[in-house]
XYZ file of N, CA, C and O in Angstrom:
748
model
N 11.330 -8.136 -20.812
C 10.493 -7.474 -21.785
C 10.308 -6.013 -21.368
O 10.316 -5.690 -20.194
N 10.102 -5.174 -22.336
C 9.899 -3.750 -22.104
C 8.572 -3.337 -22.738
O 8.308 -3.617 -23.914
N 7.728 -2.676 -21.924
C 6.420 -2.220 -22.396
C 6.297 -0.735 -22.067
O 6.600 -0.321 -20.955
N 5.834 0.052 -23.022
C 5.694 1.483 -22.781
C 4.404 2.009 -23.404
O 4.032 1.616 -24.523
N 3.736 2.897 -22.649
C 2.516 3.565 -23.123
C 1.470 2.584 -23.640
O 0.901 2.764 -24.725
N 1.197 1.558 -22.851
C 0.228 0.552 -23.270
C -0.885 0.413 -22.233
O -0.685 0.654 -21.051
N -2.054 -0.003 -22.715
C -3.186 -0.315 -21.850
C -3.444 -1.809 -21.984
O -3.627 -2.316 -23.102
N -3.421 -2.509 -20.836
C -3.617 -3.954 -20.834
C -4.956 -4.300 -20.197
O -5.348 -3.708 -19.201
N -5.648 -5.272 -20.777
C -6.900 -5.775 -20.220
C -6.737 -7.269 -19.957
O -5.710 -7.863 -20.290
N -7.780 -7.877 -19.396
C -7.681 -9.296 -19.036
C -7.393 -10.192 -20.240
O -6.829 -11.263 -20.095
N -7.735 -9.741 -21.433
C -7.441 -10.542 -22.626
C -5.934 -10.605 -22.910
O -5.461 -11.503 -23.585
N -5.182 -9.643 -22.390
C -3.744 -9.565 -22.657
C -2.889 -10.339 -21.661
O -1.703 -10.540 -21.896
N -3.471 -10.769 -20.555
C -2.688 -11.308 -19.438
C -1.808 -12.487 -19.833
O -0.666 -12.595 -19.396
N -2.293 -13.381 -20.663
C -1.504 -14.558 -21.036
C -0.368 -14.221 -21.998
O 0.539 -15.030 -22.191
N -0.387 -13.047 -22.590
C 0.641 -12.657 -23.551
C 1.796 -11.894 -22.912
O 2.814 -11.670 -23.554
N 1.640 -11.520 -21.646
C 2.633 -10.675 -20.999
C 3.649 -11.473 -20.200
O 3.335 -12.501 -19.617
N 4.855 -10.962 -20.186
C 5.904 -11.476 -19.309
C 6.087 -10.426 -18.220
O 6.388 -9.262 -18.505
N 5.851 -10.810 -16.971
C 5.934 -9.851 -15.878
C 7.285 -9.883 -15.177
O 7.840 -8.857 -14.825
N 7.830 -11.054 -14.954
C 9.072 -11.167 -14.198
C 10.218 -10.523 -14.968
O 10.373 -10.732 -16.172
N 11.016 -9.709 -14.253
C 12.181 -9.021 -14.813
C 11.835 -8.185 -16.037
O 12.637 -8.050 -16.958
N 10.645 -7.615 -16.050
C 10.216 -6.758 -17.152
C 10.151 -5.315 -16.682
O 10.239 -5.025 -15.488
N 9.984 -4.415 -17.629
C 9.834 -3.008 -17.304
C 8.577 -2.471 -17.966
O 8.361 -2.650 -19.167
N 7.750 -1.817 -17.153
C 6.513 -1.219 -17.626
C 6.598 0.282 -17.361
O 6.757 0.709 -16.224
N 6.494 1.077 -18.416
C 6.585 2.522 -18.309
C 5.312 3.143 -18.866
O 4.930 2.861 -20.014
N 4.631 3.955 -18.059
C 3.400 4.639 -18.482
C 2.338 3.652 -18.961
O 1.693 3.872 -19.986
N 2.152 2.575 -18.234
C 1.182 1.546 -18.626
C -0.020 1.541 -17.676
O 0.084 1.948 -16.517
N -1.146 1.079 -18.190
C -2.368 0.948 -17.405
C -2.838 -0.499 -17.486
O -2.880 -1.082 -18.576
N -3.159 -1.068 -16.327
C -3.719 -2.416 -16.239
C -5.173 -2.261 -15.822
O -5.452 -1.687 -14.769
N -6.114 -2.752 -16.641
C -7.541 -2.544 -16.364
C -8.267 -3.865 -16.188
O -8.221 -4.731 -17.050
N -8.926 -3.977 -15.013
C -9.819 -5.097 -14.721
C -9.163 -6.465 -14.949
O -9.737 -7.361 -15.555
N -7.964 -6.604 -14.428
C -7.207 -7.855 -14.574
C -7.086 -8.522 -13.202
O -6.865 -7.849 -12.191
N -7.207 -9.830 -13.174
C -6.957 -10.607 -11.965
C -5.562 -11.206 -12.069
O -5.266 -11.952 -13.001
N -4.705 -10.836 -11.132
C -3.342 -11.347 -11.064
C -3.294 -12.331 -9.899
O -3.174 -11.928 -8.751
N -3.395 -13.601 -10.167
C -3.396 -14.614 -9.127
C -2.055 -15.345 -9.146
O -1.731 -16.047 -10.101
N -1.278 -15.129 -8.101
C 0.042 -15.757 -7.961
C 0.962 -15.440 -9.136
O 1.722 -16.286 -9.598
N 0.897 -14.217 -9.629
C 1.778 -13.761 -10.709
C 3.067 -13.238 -10.082
O 3.045 -12.511 -9.097
N 4.194 -13.579 -10.675
C 5.478 -13.097 -10.193
C 5.846 -11.794 -10.916
O 6.001 -11.767 -12.130
N 5.972 -10.736 -10.118
C 6.487 -9.463 -10.600
C 7.936 -9.292 -10.125
O 8.441 -8.191 -10.052
N 8.592 -10.373 -9.778
C 9.948 -10.317 -9.244
C 10.881 -9.645 -10.245
O 10.892 -9.983 -11.427
N 11.651 -8.668 -9.753
C 12.608 -7.969 -10.598
C 11.981 -7.002 -11.593
O 12.662 -6.478 -12.462
N 10.703 -6.734 -11.457
C 9.991 -5.889 -12.413
C 10.051 -4.418 -11.998
O 9.997 -4.088 -10.826
N 10.142 -3.543 -12.982
C 10.075 -2.106 -12.749
C 8.717 -1.623 -13.231
O 8.340 -1.854 -14.380
N 7.980 -0.986 -12.329
C 6.681 -0.402 -12.654
C 6.810 1.098 -12.459
O 6.836 1.590 -11.325
N 6.916 1.837 -13.556
C 7.123 3.278 -13.481
C 5.972 4.023 -14.140
O 5.650 3.791 -15.308
N 5.380 4.922 -13.357
C 4.246 5.725 -13.820
C 3.136 4.831 -14.378
O 2.605 5.076 -15.460
N 2.807 3.785 -13.630
C 1.785 2.820 -14.047
C 0.585 2.891 -13.114
O 0.701 3.320 -11.968
N -0.556 2.447 -13.620
C -1.786 2.431 -12.839
C -2.479 1.085 -12.973
O -2.598 0.555 -14.082
N -2.903 0.543 -11.834
C -3.747 -0.644 -11.793
C -5.162 -0.160 -11.506
O -5.415 0.379 -10.427
N -6.082 -0.299 -12.464
C -7.462 0.153 -12.300
C -8.388 -1.050 -12.208
O -8.435 -1.874 -13.118
N -9.110 -1.136 -11.103
C -10.077 -2.212 -10.889
C -9.452 -3.590 -11.093
O -10.023 -4.469 -11.729
N -8.263 -3.760 -10.551
C -7.543 -5.033 -10.667
C -7.594 -5.766 -9.327
O -7.835 -5.172 -8.283
N -7.342 -7.061 -9.393
C -7.222 -7.859 -8.183
C -5.883 -8.576 -8.225
O -5.581 -9.276 -9.188
N -5.094 -8.387 -7.175
C -3.800 -9.044 -7.051
C -3.857 -9.924 -5.812
O -4.046 -9.424 -4.698
N -3.720 -11.227 -5.995
C -3.793 -12.166 -4.888
C -2.536 -13.030 -4.875
O -2.214 -13.671 -5.873
N -1.848 -13.015 -3.746
C -0.659 -13.856 -3.537
C 0.378 -13.699 -4.644
O 1.134 -14.622 -4.930
N 0.430 -12.545 -5.261
C 1.466 -12.269 -6.255
C 2.737 -11.855 -5.527
O 2.689 -11.366 -4.403
N 3.886 -12.047 -6.175
C 5.167 -11.742 -5.529
C 5.843 -10.561 -6.218
O 5.728 -10.382 -7.431
N 6.566 -9.786 -5.409
C 7.205 -8.559 -5.900
C 8.659 -8.459 -5.431
O 9.163 -7.378 -5.217
N 9.338 -9.578 -5.267
C 10.722 -9.542 -4.777
C 11.587 -8.716 -5.732
O 11.599 -8.933 -6.934
N 12.283 -7.723 -5.166
C 13.180 -6.822 -5.895
C 12.489 -6.030 -7.007
O 13.147 -5.525 -7.912
N 11.176 -5.885 -6.936
C 10.473 -5.020 -7.888
C 10.704 -3.563 -7.489
O 10.984 -3.259 -6.326
N 10.590 -2.662 -8.453
C 10.722 -1.231 -8.184
C 9.403 -0.542 -8.510
O 8.826 -0.762 -9.572
N 8.952 0.300 -7.569
C 7.740 1.092 -7.753
C 8.149 2.554 -7.902
O 8.704 3.138 -6.981
N 7.844 3.143 -9.030
C 8.124 4.548 -9.260
C 6.831 5.181 -9.770
O 6.386 4.880 -10.877
N 6.202 6.008 -8.939
C 4.908 6.621 -9.289
C 3.890 5.558 -9.695
O 3.354 5.574 -10.804
N 3.619 4.659 -8.783
C 2.680 3.557 -9.025
C 1.355 3.857 -8.332
O 1.329 4.258 -7.173
N 0.251 3.655 -9.049
C -1.078 3.953 -8.522
C -1.973 2.731 -8.602
O -2.016 2.049 -9.628
N -2.695 2.485 -7.497
C -3.725 1.452 -7.460
C -5.050 2.174 -7.257
O -5.219 2.884 -6.266
N -5.972 1.994 -8.192
C -7.281 2.642 -8.113
C -8.365 1.586 -8.144
O -8.401 0.764 -9.061
N -9.226 1.617 -7.134
C -10.337 0.672 -7.060
C -9.858 -0.774 -7.246
O -10.451 -1.558 -7.988
N -8.750 -1.094 -6.613
C -8.142 -2.415 -6.772
C -8.091 -3.156 -5.447
O -8.200 -2.550 -4.380
N -7.915 -4.470 -5.521
C -7.789 -5.318 -4.338
C -6.409 -5.952 -4.328
O -5.974 -6.511 -5.340
N -5.748 -5.889 -3.178
C -4.484 -6.570 -2.963
C -4.673 -7.475 -1.763
O -4.926 -6.994 -0.651
N -4.574 -8.769 -1.973
C -4.818 -9.730 -0.911
C -3.606 -10.642 -0.758
O -3.120 -11.209 -1.740
N -3.135 -10.768 0.474
C -1.976 -11.613 0.796
C -0.768 -11.255 -0.070
O -0.131 -12.105 -0.680
N -0.456 -9.970 -0.089
C 0.692 -9.470 -0.852
C 1.769 -9.035 0.131
O 1.515 -8.259 1.050
N 2.979 -9.530 -0.066
C 4.103 -9.137 0.761
C 4.949 -8.156 -0.036
O 5.695 -8.547 -0.927
N 4.800 -6.881 0.284
C 5.574 -5.856 -0.410
C 6.889 -5.551 0.305
O 7.672 -4.755 -0.181
N 7.132 -6.181 1.432
C 8.358 -5.887 2.181
C 9.616 -6.347 1.445
O 10.715 -5.972 1.817
N 9.449 -7.133 0.406
C 10.605 -7.628 -0.355
C 10.859 -6.849 -1.638
O 11.703 -7.228 -2.432
N 10.102 -5.752 -1.851
C 10.371 -4.983 -3.062
C 11.670 -4.222 -2.882
O 12.167 -4.041 -1.767
N 12.212 -3.751 -3.984
C 13.386 -2.912 -3.935
C 13.019 -1.690 -3.097
O 11.968 -1.097 -3.293
N 13.844 -1.301 -2.184
C 13.512 -0.228 -1.253
C 13.415 1.132 -1.930
O 13.041 2.116 -1.325
N 13.729 1.211 -3.198
C 13.652 2.468 -3.938
C 12.214 2.683 -4.403
O 11.749 2.090 -5.358
N 11.497 3.516 -3.660
C 10.115 3.833 -4.009
C 10.011 5.349 -4.096
O 10.325 6.047 -3.144
N 9.588 5.838 -5.241
C 9.426 7.275 -5.356
C 8.035 7.678 -4.905
O 7.866 8.593 -4.131
N 7.036 6.966 -5.369
C 5.680 7.299 -4.960
C 4.753 6.135 -5.235
O 4.844 5.486 -6.268
N 3.861 5.890 -4.280
C 2.842 4.870 -4.466
C 1.558 5.383 -3.828
O 1.592 6.053 -2.803
N 0.436 5.104 -4.494
C -0.836 5.536 -3.921
C -1.900 4.473 -4.127
O -1.874 3.726 -5.109
N -2.806 4.428 -3.155
C -3.945 3.515 -3.173
C -5.191 4.372 -2.995
O -5.329 5.052 -1.981
N -6.077 4.341 -3.967
C -7.311 5.125 -3.903
C -8.498 4.194 -4.091
O -8.517 3.404 -5.048
N -9.460 4.287 -3.172
C -10.660 3.444 -3.243
C -10.294 1.969 -3.400
O -10.917 1.237 -4.167
N -9.263 1.549 -2.684
C -8.759 0.182 -2.818
C -8.947 -0.616 -1.533
O -9.234 -0.063 -0.472
N -8.767 -1.920 -1.660
C -8.942 -2.851 -0.544
C -7.667 -3.676 -0.409
O -7.271 -4.373 -1.342
N -6.986 -3.555 0.748
C -5.789 -4.322 1.029
C -6.076 -5.223 2.224
O -6.556 -4.744 3.255
N -5.799 -6.503 2.085
C -6.036 -7.434 3.180
C -4.833 -8.373 3.297
O -4.367 -8.927 2.298
N -4.358 -8.554 4.527
C -3.204 -9.417 4.828
C -1.970 -8.999 4.034
O -1.206 -9.837 3.561
N -1.754 -7.715 3.883
C -0.587 -7.230 3.143
C 0.511 -6.814 4.118
O 0.240 -6.239 5.171
N 1.747 -7.112 3.761
C 2.902 -6.752 4.576
C 3.624 -5.594 3.896
O 4.154 -5.739 2.796
N 3.626 -4.438 4.545
C 4.283 -3.242 4.023
C 5.416 -2.823 4.966
O 5.661 -1.648 5.185
N 6.099 -3.787 5.517
C 7.145 -3.542 6.499
C 8.441 -3.068 5.859
O 8.776 -3.441 4.735
N 9.155 -2.241 6.636
C 10.499 -1.776 6.305
C 10.580 -1.066 4.963
O 11.602 -1.123 4.285
N 9.503 -0.404 4.575
C 9.481 0.330 3.314
C 9.547 1.827 3.568
O 9.158 2.306 4.625
N 10.017 2.565 2.599
C 9.986 4.012 2.652
C 8.756 4.470 1.874
O 8.786 4.596 0.655
N 7.666 4.667 2.592
C 6.405 5.097 1.987
C 6.115 6.554 2.351
O 4.983 6.942 2.575
N 7.188 7.337 2.392
C 7.075 8.759 2.653
C 6.122 9.380 1.629
O 6.254 9.154 0.428
N 5.132 10.100 2.111
C 4.139 10.793 1.281
C 3.223 9.839 0.507
O 2.571 10.245 -0.452
N 3.165 8.577 0.888
C 2.255 7.638 0.216
C 0.811 8.011 0.535
O 0.517 8.577 1.589
N -0.081 7.701 -0.377
C -1.501 7.975 -0.183
C -2.279 6.675 -0.079
O -2.149 5.800 -0.933
N -3.084 6.595 0.979
C -4.045 5.509 1.179
C -5.385 6.227 1.354
O -5.771 6.552 2.466
N -6.065 6.522 0.265
C -7.242 7.382 0.306
C -8.516 6.585 0.076
O -8.603 5.808 -0.877
N -9.494 6.790 0.955
C -10.793 6.112 0.821
C -10.620 4.605 0.642
O -11.313 3.986 -0.156
N -9.684 4.038 1.351
C -9.351 2.623 1.180
C -9.570 1.851 2.476
O -9.670 2.428 3.553
N -9.612 0.536 2.346
C -9.678 -0.351 3.499
C -8.378 -1.125 3.568
O -7.972 -1.746 2.579
N -7.720 -1.062 4.711
C -6.489 -1.817 4.952
C -6.791 -2.750 6.109
O -6.754 -2.357 7.274
N -7.129 -3.969 5.809
C -7.571 -4.918 6.826
C -6.445 -5.890 7.153
O -5.934 -6.590 6.272
N -6.066 -5.895 8.432
C -5.032 -6.795 8.935
C -3.729 -6.678 8.149
O -3.070 -7.664 7.833
N -3.356 -5.446 7.850
C -2.085 -5.183 7.172
C -1.005 -4.903 8.215
O -1.293 -4.456 9.321
N 0.226 -5.170 7.866
C 1.347 -5.027 8.781
C 2.282 -3.916 8.312
O 2.753 -3.925 7.170
N 2.510 -2.966 9.221
C 3.484 -1.897 9.015
C 4.498 -2.018 10.141
O 4.203 -1.672 11.290
N 5.675 -2.524 9.860
C 6.729 -2.692 10.861
C 7.960 -1.947 10.362
O 8.450 -2.214 9.256
N 8.425 -0.975 11.167
C 9.577 -0.158 10.799
C 9.396 0.469 9.416
O 10.311 0.537 8.604
N 8.188 0.929 9.147
C 7.849 1.546 7.867
C 7.903 3.062 8.011
O 7.403 3.618 8.983
N 8.503 3.723 7.046
C 8.509 5.180 7.031
C 7.236 5.655 6.344
O 7.093 5.541 5.129
N 6.309 6.152 7.136
C 5.044 6.679 6.628
C 4.929 8.170 6.917
O 3.831 8.705 7.046
N 6.072 8.841 7.016
C 6.028 10.278 7.289
C 5.310 10.977 6.135
O 5.506 10.651 4.963
N 4.431 11.871 6.491
C 3.620 12.645 5.558
C 2.690 11.788 4.693
O 2.167 12.251 3.690
N 2.488 10.537 5.078
C 1.533 9.688 4.360
C 0.120 10.147 4.687
O -0.128 10.744 5.734
N -0.805 9.849 3.807
C -2.194 10.225 4.032
C -3.071 8.981 4.058
O -3.032 8.170 3.126
N -3.840 8.854 5.138
C -4.791 7.756 5.304
C -6.220 8.316 5.343
O -7.091 7.753 5.982
N -6.447 9.419 4.664
C -7.743 10.095 4.721
C -8.890 9.161 4.370
O -8.862 8.476 3.348
N -9.878 9.158 5.249
C -11.113 8.413 5.041
C -10.881 6.926 4.792
O -11.605 6.300 4.019
N -9.854 6.366 5.421
C -9.561 4.941 5.247
C -9.887 4.158 6.511
O -9.815 4.683 7.616
N -10.225 2.909 6.334
C -10.524 1.989 7.432
C -9.303 1.100 7.646
O -8.896 0.386 6.727
N -8.723 1.151 8.836
C -7.488 0.420 9.138
C -7.754 -0.747 10.082
O -6.961 -1.050 10.967
N -8.846 -1.440 9.872
C -9.320 -2.519 10.754
C -8.237 -3.574 10.991
O -7.773 -4.228 10.067
N -7.825 -3.702 12.254
C -6.849 -4.705 12.699
C -5.489 -4.608 12.013
O -4.740 -5.580 11.982
N -5.181 -3.461 11.451
C -3.834 -3.266 10.910
C -2.899 -2.907 12.053
O -3.305 -2.327 13.050
N -1.637 -3.258 11.895
C -0.667 -3.109 12.966
C 0.449 -2.145 12.556
O 1.044 -2.293 11.491
N 0.710 -1.162 13.439
C 1.804 -0.217 13.245
C 2.793 -0.424 14.386
O 2.438 -0.253 15.552
N 4.030 -0.791 14.078
C 5.030 -1.015 15.110
C 6.360 -0.418 14.662
O 6.876 -0.765 13.591
N 6.886 0.498 15.478
C 8.165 1.170 15.206
C 8.158 1.902 13.863
O 9.134 1.872 13.118
N 7.054 2.540 13.567
C 6.908 3.271 12.313
C 7.149 4.759 12.516
O 6.932 5.294 13.597
N 7.561 5.410 11.452
C 7.652 6.860 11.443
C 6.348 7.381 10.840
O 6.116 7.251 9.638
N 5.500 7.932 11.688
C 4.210 8.476 11.266
C 4.189 9.998 11.422
O 3.115 10.606 11.481
N 5.366 10.611 11.477
C 5.436 12.051 11.662
C 4.759 12.772 10.496
O 4.982 12.450 9.334
N 3.886 13.706 10.839
C 3.118 14.520 9.892
C 2.206 13.680 8.985
O 1.758 14.144 7.941
N 1.925 12.444 9.381
C 0.962 11.624 8.634
C -0.438 12.164 8.890
O -0.706 12.760 9.932
N -1.325 11.953 7.950
C -2.680 12.486 8.041
C -3.686 11.346 8.160
O -3.870 10.578 7.222
N -4.302 11.243 9.340
C -5.316 10.214 9.601
C -6.711 10.846 9.692
O -7.589 10.327 10.357
N -6.908 11.971 9.007
C -8.196 12.661 9.070
C -9.304 11.753 8.549
O -9.201 11.191 7.460
N -10.321 11.587 9.359
C -11.481 10.748 9.041
C -11.125 9.276 8.829
O -11.932 8.513 8.294
N -9.934 8.861 9.253
C -9.584 7.435 9.232
C -10.271 6.762 10.417
O -10.529 7.396 11.447
N -10.569 5.483 10.267
C -11.258 4.756 11.333
C -10.526 3.464 11.667
O -9.743 2.948 10.869
N -10.819 2.968 12.854
C -10.349 1.663 13.328
C -8.832 1.520 13.373
O -8.315 0.413 13.334
N -8.115 2.624 13.473
C -6.660 2.495 13.600
C -6.307 2.221 15.056
O -7.038 2.554 15.975
N -5.172 1.591 15.214
C -4.644 1.279 16.541
C -3.150 1.573 16.471
O -2.387 0.788 15.901
N -2.767 2.694 17.049
C -1.381 3.159 16.970
C -0.894 3.466 18.374
O -1.464 4.316 19.064
N 0.138 2.802 18.799
C 0.718 3.044 20.111
C 1.745 4.171 19.976
O 2.785 3.990 19.333
N 1.489 5.350 20.590
C 2.441 6.454 20.481
C 3.765 6.189 21.196
O 4.725 6.915 20.995
N 3.833 5.135 21.986
C 5.088 4.797 22.665
C 6.030 4.012 21.755
O 7.238 4.003 21.980
N 5.492 3.353 20.758
C 6.334 2.532 19.876
C 6.386 3.066 18.444
O 7.018 2.452 17.582
N 5.720 4.183 18.197
C 5.714 4.806 16.874
C 5.981 6.302 17.029
O 5.610 6.902 18.028
N 6.615 6.892 16.038
C 6.854 8.333 16.052
C 5.657 9.019 15.397
O 5.386 8.781 14.214
N 4.952 9.878 16.153
C 3.722 10.483 15.638
C 3.747 12.017 15.689
O 2.716 12.654 15.466
N 4.893 12.613 15.918
C 4.979 14.069 16.028
C 4.391 14.738 14.777
O 4.761 14.428 13.657
N 3.454 15.640 15.009
C 2.864 16.402 13.915
C 1.809 15.656 13.108
O 1.275 16.195 12.145
N 1.502 14.425 13.503
C 0.468 13.657 12.789
C -0.897 14.264 13.075
O -1.120 14.867 14.125
N -1.825 14.100 12.134
C -3.170 14.658 12.270
C -4.174 13.531 12.464
O -4.192 12.568 11.700
N -5.014 13.688 13.488
C -6.056 12.718 13.800
C -7.359 13.475 14.002
O -7.348 14.642 14.382
N -8.469 12.820 13.776
C -9.758 13.468 14.005
C -10.596 12.651 14.984
O -10.421 11.446 15.122
N -11.496 13.372 15.671
C -12.412 12.719 16.592
C -13.524 12.044 15.806
O -13.835 12.476 14.712
N -14.124 10.992 16.277
C -13.933 10.354 17.577
C -12.873 9.250 17.545
O -12.592 8.650 18.565
N -12.292 8.982 16.418
C -11.375 7.848 16.320
C -10.006 8.101 16.920
O -9.146 7.230 16.892
N -9.808 9.263 17.501
C -8.565 9.557 18.201
C -8.294 8.536 19.302
O -7.156 8.312 19.693
N -9.323 7.871 19.742
C -9.189 6.834 20.777
C -8.235 5.718 20.337
O -7.662 5.001 21.163
N -8.023 5.584 19.050
C -7.104 4.567 18.542
C -5.672 4.754 19.005
O -4.848 3.862 18.874
N -5.372 5.916 19.588
C -4.024 6.164 20.113
C -3.849 5.681 21.543
O -2.728 5.591 22.027
N -4.956 5.398 22.235
C -4.831 5.013 23.639
C -5.398 3.619 23.929
O -5.407 3.193 25.076
N -5.831 2.903 22.925
C -6.423 1.574 23.145
C -5.484 0.618 23.868
O -5.906 -0.205 24.656
N -4.203 0.695 23.585
C -3.249 -0.247 24.152
C -2.847 0.064 25.598
O -2.080 -0.670 26.195
N -3.375 1.137 26.174
C -2.977 1.533 27.510
C -3.900 1.037 28.607
O -3.711 1.393 29.761
N -4.883 0.260 28.289
C -5.804 -0.310 29.272
C -6.370 0.763 30.208
O -6.320 0.651 31.430
N -6.874 1.825 29.559
C -7.513 2.882 30.334
C -8.967 3.002 29.899
O -9.342 2.497 28.834
N -9.757 3.649 30.740
C -11.181 3.829 30.423
C -11.434 5.299 30.179
O -11.074 6.157 30.978
N -12.072 5.584 29.074
C -12.467 6.960 28.758
C -13.960 7.066 29.007
O -14.736 6.295 28.453
N -14.337 8.022 29.858
C -15.755 8.154 30.223
C -16.294 9.498 29.798
O -15.620 10.419 29.541
């Protein structure tokens, strides 16, 4: 199915076909997506506003200028999406148990958001912004974080020995998140 320039609300959810569909310039407002398959779907210039996505699947989906605003993503594995991502942003959103491994999230925005127990493994996050975000128990391993912005981010734990952090920006006092894994005492 092909949808363009449409605004969808929770009343529309049962009428939509998500799998192998294309959404262009669409807005999803206040919808709960519980175990919905977005497999093979193209989401281009779309926004999820105040939505909740739980255990939904995105195998081979394409994200092109996709925005999540004031939304919740819980137990979402995005590592299986099509690796072609032009832009994705999360603003005032809550991500929990999400896998964002092996993705090219260059210049992605995670603004004023909570990323709880999310996994970033071999993820390109160069020039990504985590401004004012809480990264409680999220894991970064073998990631490219060059020129990433962690200004006013909290609870991050990033090992500079296993991640590339050249030119990344961090602010005090949470800069300690770079040395937690070294078993040292700061006095």
